[in-house]
Short mmCIF file of N, CA and C in Angstrom, two decimals:
data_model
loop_
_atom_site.label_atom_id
_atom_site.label_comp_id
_atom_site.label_asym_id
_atom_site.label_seq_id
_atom_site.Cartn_x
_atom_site.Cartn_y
_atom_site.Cartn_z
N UNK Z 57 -24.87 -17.29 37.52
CA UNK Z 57 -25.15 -17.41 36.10
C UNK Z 57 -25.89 -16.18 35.58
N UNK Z 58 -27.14 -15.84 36.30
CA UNK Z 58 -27.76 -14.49 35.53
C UNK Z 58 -26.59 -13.48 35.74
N UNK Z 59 -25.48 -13.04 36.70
CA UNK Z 59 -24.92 -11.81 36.84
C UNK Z 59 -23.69 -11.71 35.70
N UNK Z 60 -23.49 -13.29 35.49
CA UNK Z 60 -22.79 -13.30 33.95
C UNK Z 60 -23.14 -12.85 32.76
N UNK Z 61 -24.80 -13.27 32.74
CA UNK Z 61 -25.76 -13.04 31.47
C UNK Z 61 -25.88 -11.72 31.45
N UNK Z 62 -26.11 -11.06 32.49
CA UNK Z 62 -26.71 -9.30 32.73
C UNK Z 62 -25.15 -8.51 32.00
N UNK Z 63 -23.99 -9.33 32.68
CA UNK Z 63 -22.47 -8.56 32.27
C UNK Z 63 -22.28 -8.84 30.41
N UNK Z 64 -22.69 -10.00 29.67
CA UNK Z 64 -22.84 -10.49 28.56
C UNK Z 64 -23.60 -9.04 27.91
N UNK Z 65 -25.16 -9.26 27.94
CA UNK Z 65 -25.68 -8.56 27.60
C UNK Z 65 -25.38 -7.21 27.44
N UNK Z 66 -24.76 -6.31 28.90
CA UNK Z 66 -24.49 -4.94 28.96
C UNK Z 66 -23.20 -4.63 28.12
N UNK Z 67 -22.48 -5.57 28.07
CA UNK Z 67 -20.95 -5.42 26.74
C UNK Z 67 -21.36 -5.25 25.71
N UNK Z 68 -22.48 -6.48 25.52
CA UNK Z 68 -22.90 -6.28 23.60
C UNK Z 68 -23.79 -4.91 23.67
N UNK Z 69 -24.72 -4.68 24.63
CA UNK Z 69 -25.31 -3.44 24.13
C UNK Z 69 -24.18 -2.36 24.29
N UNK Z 70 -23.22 -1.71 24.64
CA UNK Z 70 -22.16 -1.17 25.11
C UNK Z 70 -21.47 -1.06 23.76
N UNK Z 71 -20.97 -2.03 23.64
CA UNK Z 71 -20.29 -2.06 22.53
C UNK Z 71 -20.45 -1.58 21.17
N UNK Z 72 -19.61 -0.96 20.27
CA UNK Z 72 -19.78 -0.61 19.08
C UNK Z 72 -21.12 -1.98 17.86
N UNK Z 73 -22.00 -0.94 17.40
CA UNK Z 73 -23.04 -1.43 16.95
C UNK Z 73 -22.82 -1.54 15.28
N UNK Z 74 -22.18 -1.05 14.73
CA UNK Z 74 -21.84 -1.16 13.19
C UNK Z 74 -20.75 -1.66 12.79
N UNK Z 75 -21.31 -2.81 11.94
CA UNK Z 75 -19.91 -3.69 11.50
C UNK Z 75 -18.88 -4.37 12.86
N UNK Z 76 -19.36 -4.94 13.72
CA UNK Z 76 -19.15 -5.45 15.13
C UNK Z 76 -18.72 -6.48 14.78
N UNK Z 77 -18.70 -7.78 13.74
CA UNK Z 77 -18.74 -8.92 14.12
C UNK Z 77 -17.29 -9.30 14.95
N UNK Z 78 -16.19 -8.45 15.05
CA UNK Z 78 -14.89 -8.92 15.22
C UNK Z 78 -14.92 -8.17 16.79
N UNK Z 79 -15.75 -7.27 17.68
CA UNK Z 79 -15.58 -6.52 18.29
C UNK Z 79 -15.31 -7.26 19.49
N UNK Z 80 -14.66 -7.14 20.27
CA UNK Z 80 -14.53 -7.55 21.59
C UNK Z 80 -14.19 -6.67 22.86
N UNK Z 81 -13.94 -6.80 24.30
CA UNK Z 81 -13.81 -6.04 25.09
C UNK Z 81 -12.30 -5.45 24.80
N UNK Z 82 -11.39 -5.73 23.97
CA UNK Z 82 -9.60 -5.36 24.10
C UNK Z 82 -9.33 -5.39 22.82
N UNK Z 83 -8.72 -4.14 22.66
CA UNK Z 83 -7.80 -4.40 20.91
C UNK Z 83 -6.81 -5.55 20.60
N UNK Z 84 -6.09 -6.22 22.17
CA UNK Z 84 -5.54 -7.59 21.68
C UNK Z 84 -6.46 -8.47 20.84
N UNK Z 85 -7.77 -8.35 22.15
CA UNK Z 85 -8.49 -9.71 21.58
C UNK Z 85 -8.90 -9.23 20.06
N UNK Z 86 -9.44 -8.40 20.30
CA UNK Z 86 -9.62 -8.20 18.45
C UNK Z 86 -8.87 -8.47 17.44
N UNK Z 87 -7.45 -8.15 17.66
CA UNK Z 87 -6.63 -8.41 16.79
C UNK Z 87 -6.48 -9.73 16.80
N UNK Z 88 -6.20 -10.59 18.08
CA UNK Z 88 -5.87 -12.03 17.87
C UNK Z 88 -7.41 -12.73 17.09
N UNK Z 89 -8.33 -12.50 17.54
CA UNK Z 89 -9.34 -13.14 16.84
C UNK Z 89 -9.77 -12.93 15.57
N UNK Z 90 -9.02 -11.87 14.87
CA UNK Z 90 -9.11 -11.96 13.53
C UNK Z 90 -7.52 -12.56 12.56
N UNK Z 91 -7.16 -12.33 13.66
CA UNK Z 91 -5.59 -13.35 13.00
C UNK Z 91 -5.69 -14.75 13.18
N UNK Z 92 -6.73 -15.33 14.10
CA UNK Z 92 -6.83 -16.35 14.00
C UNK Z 92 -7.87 -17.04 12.96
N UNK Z 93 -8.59 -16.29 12.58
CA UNK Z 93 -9.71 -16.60 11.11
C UNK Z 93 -8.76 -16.80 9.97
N UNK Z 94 -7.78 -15.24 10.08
CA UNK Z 94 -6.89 -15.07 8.93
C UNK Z 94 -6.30 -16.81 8.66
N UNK Z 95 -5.51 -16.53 9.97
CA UNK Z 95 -4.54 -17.93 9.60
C UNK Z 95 -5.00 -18.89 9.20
N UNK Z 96 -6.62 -19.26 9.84
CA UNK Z 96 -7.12 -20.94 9.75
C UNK Z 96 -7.58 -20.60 7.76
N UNK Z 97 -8.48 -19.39 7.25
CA UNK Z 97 -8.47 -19.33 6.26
C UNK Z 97 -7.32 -19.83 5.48
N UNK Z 98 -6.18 -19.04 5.73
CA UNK Z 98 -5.05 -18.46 4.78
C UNK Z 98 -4.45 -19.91 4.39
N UNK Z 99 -4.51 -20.85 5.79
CA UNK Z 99 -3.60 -22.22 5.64
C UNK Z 99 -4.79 -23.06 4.83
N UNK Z 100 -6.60 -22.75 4.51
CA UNK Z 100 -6.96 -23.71 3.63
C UNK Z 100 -7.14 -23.83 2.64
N UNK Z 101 -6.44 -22.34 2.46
CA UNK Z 101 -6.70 -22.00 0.94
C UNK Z 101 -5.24 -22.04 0.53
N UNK Z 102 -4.02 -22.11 0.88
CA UNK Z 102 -2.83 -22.23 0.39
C UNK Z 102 -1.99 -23.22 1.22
N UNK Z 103 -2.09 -24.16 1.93
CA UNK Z 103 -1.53 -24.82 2.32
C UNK Z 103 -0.53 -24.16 3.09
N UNK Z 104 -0.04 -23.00 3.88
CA UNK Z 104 0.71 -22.55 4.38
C UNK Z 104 1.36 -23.11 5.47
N UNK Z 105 0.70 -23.60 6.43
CA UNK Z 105 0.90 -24.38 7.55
C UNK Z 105 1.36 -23.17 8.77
N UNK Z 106 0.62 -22.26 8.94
CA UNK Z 106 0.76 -21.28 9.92
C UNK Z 106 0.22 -21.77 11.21
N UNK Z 107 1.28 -21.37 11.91
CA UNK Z 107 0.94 -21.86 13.04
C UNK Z 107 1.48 -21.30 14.62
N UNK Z 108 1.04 -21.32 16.03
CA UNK Z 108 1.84 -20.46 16.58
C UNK Z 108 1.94 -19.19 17.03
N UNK Z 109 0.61 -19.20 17.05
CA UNK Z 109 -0.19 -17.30 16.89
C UNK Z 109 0.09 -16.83 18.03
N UNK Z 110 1.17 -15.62 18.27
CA UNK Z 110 1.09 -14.94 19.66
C UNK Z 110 1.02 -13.26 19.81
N UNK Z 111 0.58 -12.93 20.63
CA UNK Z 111 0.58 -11.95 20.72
C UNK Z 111 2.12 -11.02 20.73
N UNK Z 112 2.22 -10.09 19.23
CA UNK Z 112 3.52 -9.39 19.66
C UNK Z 112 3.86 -7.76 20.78
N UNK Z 113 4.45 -8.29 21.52
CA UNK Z 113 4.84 -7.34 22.06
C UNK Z 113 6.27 -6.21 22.65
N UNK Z 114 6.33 -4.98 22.31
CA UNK Z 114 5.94 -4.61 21.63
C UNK Z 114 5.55 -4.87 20.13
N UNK Z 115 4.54 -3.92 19.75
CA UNK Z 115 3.96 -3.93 18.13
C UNK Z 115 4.19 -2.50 17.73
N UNK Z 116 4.47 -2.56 16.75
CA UNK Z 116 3.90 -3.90 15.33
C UNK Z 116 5.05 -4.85 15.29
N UNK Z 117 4.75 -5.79 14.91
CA UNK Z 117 3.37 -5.87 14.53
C UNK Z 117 3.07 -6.79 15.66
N UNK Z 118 1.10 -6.71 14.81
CA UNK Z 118 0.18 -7.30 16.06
C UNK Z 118 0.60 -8.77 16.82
N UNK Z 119 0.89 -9.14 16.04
CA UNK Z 119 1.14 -10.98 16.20
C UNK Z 119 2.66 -11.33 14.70
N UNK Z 120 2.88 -12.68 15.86
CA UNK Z 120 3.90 -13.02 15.23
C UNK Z 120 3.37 -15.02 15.08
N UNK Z 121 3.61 -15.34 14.13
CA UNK Z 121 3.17 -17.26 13.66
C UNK Z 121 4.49 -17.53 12.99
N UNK Z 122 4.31 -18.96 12.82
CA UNK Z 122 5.65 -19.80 12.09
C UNK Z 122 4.93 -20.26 11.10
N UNK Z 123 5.55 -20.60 10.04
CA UNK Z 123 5.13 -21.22 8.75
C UNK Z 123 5.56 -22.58 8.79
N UNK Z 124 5.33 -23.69 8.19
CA UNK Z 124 5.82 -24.68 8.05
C UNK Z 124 6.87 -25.07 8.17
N UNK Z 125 7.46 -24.30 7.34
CA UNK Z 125 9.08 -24.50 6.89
C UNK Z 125 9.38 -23.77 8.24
N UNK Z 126 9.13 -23.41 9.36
CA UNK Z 126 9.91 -22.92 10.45
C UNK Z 126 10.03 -21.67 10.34
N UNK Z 127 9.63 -20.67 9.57
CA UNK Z 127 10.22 -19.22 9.38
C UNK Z 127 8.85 -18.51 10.11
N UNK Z 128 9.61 -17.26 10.45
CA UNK Z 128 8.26 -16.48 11.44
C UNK Z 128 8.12 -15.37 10.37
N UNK Z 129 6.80 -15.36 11.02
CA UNK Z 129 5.91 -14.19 10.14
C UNK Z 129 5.54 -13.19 10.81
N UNK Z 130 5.55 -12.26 10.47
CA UNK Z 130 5.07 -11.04 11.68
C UNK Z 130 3.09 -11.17 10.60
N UNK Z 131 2.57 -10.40 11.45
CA UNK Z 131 0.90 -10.05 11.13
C UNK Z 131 0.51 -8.66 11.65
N UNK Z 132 0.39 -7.87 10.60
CA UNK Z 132 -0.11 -6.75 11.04
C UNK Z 132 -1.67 -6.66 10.63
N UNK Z 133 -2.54 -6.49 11.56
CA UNK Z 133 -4.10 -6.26 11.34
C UNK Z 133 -4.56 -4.76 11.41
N UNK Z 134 -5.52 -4.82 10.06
CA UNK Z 134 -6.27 -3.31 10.46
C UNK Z 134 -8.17 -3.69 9.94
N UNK Z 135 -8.46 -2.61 10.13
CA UNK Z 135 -9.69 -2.42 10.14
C UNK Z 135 -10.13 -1.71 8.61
N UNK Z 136 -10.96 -2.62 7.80
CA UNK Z 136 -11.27 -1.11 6.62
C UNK Z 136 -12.67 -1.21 7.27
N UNK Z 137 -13.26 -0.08 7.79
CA UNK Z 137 -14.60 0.37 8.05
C UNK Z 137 -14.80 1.73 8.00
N UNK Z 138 -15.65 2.25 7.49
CA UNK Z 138 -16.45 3.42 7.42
C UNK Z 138 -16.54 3.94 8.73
N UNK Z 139 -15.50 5.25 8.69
CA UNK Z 139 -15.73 5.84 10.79
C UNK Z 139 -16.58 6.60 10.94
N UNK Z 140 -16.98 7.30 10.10
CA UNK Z 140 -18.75 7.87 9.89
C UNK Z 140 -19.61 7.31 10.29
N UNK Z 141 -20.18 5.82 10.19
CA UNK Z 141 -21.13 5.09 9.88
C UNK Z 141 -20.40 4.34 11.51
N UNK Z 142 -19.85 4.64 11.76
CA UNK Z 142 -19.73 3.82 13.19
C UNK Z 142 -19.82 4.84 14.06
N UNK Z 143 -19.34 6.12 13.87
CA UNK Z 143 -19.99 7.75 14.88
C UNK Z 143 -21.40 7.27 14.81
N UNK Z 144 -21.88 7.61 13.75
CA UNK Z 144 -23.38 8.04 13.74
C UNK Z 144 -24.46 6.84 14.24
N UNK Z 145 -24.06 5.48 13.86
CA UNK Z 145 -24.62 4.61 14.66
C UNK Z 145 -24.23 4.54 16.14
N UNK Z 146 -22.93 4.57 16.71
CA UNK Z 146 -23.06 4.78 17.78
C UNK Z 146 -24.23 6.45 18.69
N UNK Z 147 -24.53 7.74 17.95
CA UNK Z 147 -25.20 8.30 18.41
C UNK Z 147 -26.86 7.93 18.23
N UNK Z 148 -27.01 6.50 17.60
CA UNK Z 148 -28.36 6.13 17.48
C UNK Z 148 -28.79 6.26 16.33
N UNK Z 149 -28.05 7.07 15.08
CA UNK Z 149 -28.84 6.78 13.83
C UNK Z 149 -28.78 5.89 13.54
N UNK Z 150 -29.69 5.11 12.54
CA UNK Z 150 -29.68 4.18 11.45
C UNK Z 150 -28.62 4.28 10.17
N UNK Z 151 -27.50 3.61 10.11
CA UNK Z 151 -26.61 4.11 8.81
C UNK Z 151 -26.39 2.70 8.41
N UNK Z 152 -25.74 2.90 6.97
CA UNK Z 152 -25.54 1.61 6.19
C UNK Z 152 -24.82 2.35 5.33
N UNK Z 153 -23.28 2.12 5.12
CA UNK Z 153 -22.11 2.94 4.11
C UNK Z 153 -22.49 2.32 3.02
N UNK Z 154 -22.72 2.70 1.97
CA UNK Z 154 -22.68 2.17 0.79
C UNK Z 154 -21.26 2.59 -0.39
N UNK Z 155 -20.73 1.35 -0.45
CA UNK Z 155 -18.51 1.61 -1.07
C UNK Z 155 -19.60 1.60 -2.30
N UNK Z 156 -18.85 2.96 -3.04
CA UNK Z 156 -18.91 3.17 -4.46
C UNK Z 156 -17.62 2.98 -5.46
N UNK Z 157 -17.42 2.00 -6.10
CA UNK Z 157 -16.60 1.95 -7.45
C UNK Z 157 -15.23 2.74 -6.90
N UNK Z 158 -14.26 1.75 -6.53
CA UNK Z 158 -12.79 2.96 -6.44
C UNK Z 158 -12.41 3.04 -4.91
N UNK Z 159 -13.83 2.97 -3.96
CA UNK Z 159 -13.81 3.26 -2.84
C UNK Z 159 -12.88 2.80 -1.90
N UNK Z 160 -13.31 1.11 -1.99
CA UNK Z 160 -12.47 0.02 -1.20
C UNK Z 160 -10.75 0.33 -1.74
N UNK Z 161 -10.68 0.50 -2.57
CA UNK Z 161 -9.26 0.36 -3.52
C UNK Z 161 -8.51 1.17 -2.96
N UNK Z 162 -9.28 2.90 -2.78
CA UNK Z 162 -8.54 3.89 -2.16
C UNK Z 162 -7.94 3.66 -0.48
N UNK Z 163 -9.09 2.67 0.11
CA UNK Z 163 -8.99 2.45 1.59
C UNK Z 163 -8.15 1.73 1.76
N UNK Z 164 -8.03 0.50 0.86
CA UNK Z 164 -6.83 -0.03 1.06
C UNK Z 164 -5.64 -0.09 0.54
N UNK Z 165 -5.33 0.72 -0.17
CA UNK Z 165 -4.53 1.46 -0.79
C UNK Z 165 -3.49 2.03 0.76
N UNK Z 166 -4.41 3.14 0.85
CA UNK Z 166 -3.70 3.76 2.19
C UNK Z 166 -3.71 3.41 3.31
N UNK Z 167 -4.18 1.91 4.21
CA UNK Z 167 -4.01 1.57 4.98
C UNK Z 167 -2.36 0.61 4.55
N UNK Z 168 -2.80 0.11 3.19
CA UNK Z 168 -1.13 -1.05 3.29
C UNK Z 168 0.16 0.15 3.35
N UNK Z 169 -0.36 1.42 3.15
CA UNK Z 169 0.99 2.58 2.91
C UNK Z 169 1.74 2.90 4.14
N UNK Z 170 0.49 2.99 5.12
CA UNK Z 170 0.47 3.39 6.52
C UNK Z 170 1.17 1.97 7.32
N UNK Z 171 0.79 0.72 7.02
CA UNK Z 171 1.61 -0.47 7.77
C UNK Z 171 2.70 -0.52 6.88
N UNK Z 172 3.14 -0.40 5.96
CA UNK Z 172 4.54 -0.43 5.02
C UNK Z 172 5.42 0.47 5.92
N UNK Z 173 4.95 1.48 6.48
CA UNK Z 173 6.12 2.26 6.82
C UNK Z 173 6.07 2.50 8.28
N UNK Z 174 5.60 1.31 9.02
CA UNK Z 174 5.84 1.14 10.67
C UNK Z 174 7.31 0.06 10.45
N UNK Z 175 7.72 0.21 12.05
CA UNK Z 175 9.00 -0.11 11.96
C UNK Z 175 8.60 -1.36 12.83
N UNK Z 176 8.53 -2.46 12.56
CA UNK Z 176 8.14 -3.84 13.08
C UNK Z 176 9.33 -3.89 14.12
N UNK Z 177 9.22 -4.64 15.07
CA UNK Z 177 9.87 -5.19 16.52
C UNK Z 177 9.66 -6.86 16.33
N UNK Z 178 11.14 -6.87 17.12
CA UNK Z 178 10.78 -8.61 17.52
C UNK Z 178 11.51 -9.36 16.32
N UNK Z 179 11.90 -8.77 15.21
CA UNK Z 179 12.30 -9.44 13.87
C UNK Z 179 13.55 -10.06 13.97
N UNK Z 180 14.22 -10.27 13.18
CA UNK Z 180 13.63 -10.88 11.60
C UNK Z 180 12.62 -11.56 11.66
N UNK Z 181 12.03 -10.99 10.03
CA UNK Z 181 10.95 -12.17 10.26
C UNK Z 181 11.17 -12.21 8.73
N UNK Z 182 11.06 -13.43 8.24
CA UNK Z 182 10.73 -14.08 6.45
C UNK Z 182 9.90 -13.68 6.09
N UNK Z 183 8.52 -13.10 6.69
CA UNK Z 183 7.11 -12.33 5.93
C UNK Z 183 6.75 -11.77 6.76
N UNK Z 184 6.08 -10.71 6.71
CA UNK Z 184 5.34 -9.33 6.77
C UNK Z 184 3.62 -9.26 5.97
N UNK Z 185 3.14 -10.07 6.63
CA UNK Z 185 1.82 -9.93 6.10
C UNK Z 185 0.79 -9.18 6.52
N UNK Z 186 -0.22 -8.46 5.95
CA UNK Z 186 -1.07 -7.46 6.42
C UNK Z 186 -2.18 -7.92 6.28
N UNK Z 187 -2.99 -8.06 7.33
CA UNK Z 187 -4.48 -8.70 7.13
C UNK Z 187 -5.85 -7.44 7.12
N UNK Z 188 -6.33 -7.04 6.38
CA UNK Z 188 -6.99 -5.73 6.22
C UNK Z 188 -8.40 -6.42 6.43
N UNK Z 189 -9.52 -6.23 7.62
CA UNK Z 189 -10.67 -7.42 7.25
C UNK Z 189 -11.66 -5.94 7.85
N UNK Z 190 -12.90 -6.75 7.24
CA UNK Z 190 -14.08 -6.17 7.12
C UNK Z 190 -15.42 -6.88 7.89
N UNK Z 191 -16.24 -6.10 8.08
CA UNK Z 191 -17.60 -6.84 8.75
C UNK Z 191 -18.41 -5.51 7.94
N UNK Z 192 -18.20 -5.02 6.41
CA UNK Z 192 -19.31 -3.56 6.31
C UNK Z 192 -20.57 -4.36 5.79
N UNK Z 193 -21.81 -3.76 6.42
CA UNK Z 193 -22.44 -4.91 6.00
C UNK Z 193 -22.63 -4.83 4.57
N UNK Z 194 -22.71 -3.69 3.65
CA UNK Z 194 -22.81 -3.18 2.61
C UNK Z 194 -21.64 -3.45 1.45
N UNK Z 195 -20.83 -3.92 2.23
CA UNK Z 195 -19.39 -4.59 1.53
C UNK Z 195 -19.47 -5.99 0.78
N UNK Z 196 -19.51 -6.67 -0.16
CA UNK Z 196 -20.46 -7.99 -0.31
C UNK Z 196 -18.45 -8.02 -0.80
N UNK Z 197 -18.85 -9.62 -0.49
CA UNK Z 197 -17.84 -10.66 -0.82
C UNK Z 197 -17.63 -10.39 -2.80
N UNK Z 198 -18.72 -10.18 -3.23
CA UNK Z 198 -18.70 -9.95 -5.07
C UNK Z 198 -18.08 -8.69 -5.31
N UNK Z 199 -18.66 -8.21 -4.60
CA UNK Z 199 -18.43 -6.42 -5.27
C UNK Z 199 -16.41 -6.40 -5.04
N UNK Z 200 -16.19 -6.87 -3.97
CA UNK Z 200 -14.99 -6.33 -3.28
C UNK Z 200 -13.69 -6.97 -4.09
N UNK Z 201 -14.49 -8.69 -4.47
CA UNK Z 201 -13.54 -9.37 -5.32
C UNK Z 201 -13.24 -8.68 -6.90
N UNK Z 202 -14.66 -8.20 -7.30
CA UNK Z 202 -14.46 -7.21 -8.44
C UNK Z 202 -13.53 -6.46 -8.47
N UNK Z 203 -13.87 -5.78 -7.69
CA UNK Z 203 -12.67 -4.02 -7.24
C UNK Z 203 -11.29 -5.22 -6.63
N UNK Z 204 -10.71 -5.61 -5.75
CA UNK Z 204 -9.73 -6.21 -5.83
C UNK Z 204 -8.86 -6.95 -6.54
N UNK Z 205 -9.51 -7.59 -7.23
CA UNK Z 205 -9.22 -8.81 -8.05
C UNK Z 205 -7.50 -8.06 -9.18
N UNK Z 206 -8.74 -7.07 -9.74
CA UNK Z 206 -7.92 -6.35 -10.86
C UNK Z 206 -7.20 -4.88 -9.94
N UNK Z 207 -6.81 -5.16 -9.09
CA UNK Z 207 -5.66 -3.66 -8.40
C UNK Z 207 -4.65 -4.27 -8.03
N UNK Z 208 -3.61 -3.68 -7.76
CA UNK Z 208 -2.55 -3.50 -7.66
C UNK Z 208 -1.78 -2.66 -6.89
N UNK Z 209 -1.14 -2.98 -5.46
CA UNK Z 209 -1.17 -2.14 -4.48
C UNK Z 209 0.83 -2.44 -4.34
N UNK Z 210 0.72 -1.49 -3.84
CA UNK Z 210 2.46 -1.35 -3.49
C UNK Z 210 2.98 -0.36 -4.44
N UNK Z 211 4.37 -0.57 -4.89
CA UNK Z 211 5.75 -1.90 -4.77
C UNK Z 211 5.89 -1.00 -3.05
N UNK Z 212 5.89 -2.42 -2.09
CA UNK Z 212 6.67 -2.04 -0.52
C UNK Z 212 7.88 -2.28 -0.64
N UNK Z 213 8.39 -1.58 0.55
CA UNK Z 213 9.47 -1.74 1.42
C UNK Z 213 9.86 -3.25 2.09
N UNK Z 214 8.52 -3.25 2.86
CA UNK Z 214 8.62 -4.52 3.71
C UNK Z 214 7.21 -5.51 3.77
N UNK Z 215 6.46 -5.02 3.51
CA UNK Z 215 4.83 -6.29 3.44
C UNK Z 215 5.71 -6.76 1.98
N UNK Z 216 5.20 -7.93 2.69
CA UNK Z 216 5.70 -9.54 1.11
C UNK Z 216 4.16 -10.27 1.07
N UNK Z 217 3.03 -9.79 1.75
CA UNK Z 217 1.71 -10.15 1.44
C UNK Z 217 1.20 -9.57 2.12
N UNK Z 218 -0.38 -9.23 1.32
CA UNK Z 218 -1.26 -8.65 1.73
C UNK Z 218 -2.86 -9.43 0.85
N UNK Z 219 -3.72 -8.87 2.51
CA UNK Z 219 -4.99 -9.78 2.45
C UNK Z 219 -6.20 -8.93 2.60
N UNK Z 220 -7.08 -9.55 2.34
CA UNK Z 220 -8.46 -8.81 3.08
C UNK Z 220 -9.48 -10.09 3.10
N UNK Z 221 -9.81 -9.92 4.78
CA UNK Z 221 -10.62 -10.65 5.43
C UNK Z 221 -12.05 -10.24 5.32
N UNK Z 222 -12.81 -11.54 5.50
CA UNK Z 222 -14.23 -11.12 5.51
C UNK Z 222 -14.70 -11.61 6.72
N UNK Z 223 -15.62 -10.88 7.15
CA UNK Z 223 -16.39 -11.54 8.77
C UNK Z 223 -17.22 -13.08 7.90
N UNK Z 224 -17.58 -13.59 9.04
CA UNK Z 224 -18.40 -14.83 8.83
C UNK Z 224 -19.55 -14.84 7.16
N UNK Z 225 -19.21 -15.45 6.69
CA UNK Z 225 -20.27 -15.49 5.08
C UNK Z 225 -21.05 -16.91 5.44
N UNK Z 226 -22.40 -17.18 5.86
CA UNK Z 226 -22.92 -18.14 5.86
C UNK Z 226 -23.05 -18.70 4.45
N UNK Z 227 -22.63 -18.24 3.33
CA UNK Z 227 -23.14 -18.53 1.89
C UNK Z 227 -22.25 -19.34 1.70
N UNK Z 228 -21.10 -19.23 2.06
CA UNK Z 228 -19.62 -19.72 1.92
C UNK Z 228 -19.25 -20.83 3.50
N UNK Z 229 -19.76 -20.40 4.19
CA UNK Z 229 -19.91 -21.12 5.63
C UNK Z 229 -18.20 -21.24 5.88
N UNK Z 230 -17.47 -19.78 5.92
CA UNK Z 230 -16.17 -19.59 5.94
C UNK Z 230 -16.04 -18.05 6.37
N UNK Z 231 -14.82 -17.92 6.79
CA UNK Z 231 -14.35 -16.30 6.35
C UNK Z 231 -13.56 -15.98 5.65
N UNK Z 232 -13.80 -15.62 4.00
CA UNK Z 232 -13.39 -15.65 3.02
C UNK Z 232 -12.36 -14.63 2.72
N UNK Z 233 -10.86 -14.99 2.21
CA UNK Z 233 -9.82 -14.02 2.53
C UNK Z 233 -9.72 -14.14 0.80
N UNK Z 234 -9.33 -13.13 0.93
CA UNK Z 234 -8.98 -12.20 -0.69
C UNK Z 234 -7.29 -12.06 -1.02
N UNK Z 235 -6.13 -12.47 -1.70
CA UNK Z 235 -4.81 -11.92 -1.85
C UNK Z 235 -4.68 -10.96 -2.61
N UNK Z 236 -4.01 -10.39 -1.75
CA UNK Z 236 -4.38 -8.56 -2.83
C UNK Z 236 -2.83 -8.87 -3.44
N UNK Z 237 -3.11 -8.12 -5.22
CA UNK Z 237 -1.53 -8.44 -5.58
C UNK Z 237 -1.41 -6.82 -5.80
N UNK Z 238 0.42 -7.24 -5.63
CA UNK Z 238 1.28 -6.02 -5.32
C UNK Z 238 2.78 -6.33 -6.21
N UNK Z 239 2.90 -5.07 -6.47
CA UNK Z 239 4.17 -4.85 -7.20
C UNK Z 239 5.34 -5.19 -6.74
N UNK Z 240 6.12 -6.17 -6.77
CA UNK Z 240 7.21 -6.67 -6.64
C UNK Z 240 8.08 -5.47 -6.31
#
């Protein structure tokens, strides 16, 4: 039991220190454990009935689920975080990104551009959804719905939805997902 606790401990100190809440030892697990927030969110806020979460391989995309109605969904996950503020905390400074007006919009702007034009495996699939999630701590659930709410991202090729995840909100006692709208 302690040589578990000592291996526990030495990962989390090890591990990336800014904006962590999603971090784990493997980019699978990361990805599956935020597709699995996505989904349990996504199905209580729209009734979707997603279900079926596996790891895709090859990717992209990350994961592939079924919807109710039986149709598969591919899931592509990314990261919006500040890579500055995760250098410099990893060399021991103290940092805290502060998104100014426009900021978030631009980031995700060019991350849905960058998954629009990967060539998905494993398909057909009926949807193409992009889950874009965050842990900045400086990122508030208000500010982001502001700046999101009113943008407008696309017209794609192939994403038919797009999201942005939030790490754990005790205020909300959820992880609160955002639908970003896009140009038909």
């Amino acid at each position: 039991m302690r040589d578990e606790l000592k291996r526990a401990i030495e990962f989390l100190n090890a591990g990336r220190q800014y904006a962590s809440f999603f971090e784990g030892p493997a980019k699978e697990r990361k990805e599956r454990a935020v597709a699995e927030e996505f989904i349990a969110s996504l199905n209580a806020d729209s009734g979707l009935g997603l279900s079926n979460l596996q790891l895709q391989r090859p990717d992209p995309p990350d994961l592939t689920c079924i919807s109710a109605r039986g149709e598969r969904v591919a899931i592509e996950v990314a990261e919006v975080v500040c890579e500055e503020a995760v250098r410099r905390t990893a060399h021991g400074e103290e940092v805290l990104r502060v998104w100014r007006s426009g900021e978030l919009s631009s980031s995700v702007t060019a991350l849905l551009r960058r998954k629009d034009e990967k060539t998905f495996h494993g398909g057909p699939f009926e949807q193409i959804f992009v889950c874009l999630f965050t842990d900045e701590p400086m990122l508030t659930l208000e500010s982001a719905r502001a700046e999101l709410d009113g943008a407008r991202f696309g017209a794609f090729k192939q994403i038919t939805g797009a999201f942005f995840l939030f790490s754990y909100q005790a205020s909300t006692q959820s992880f609160p997902v955002i639908k970003l709208a896009h140009h038909a």
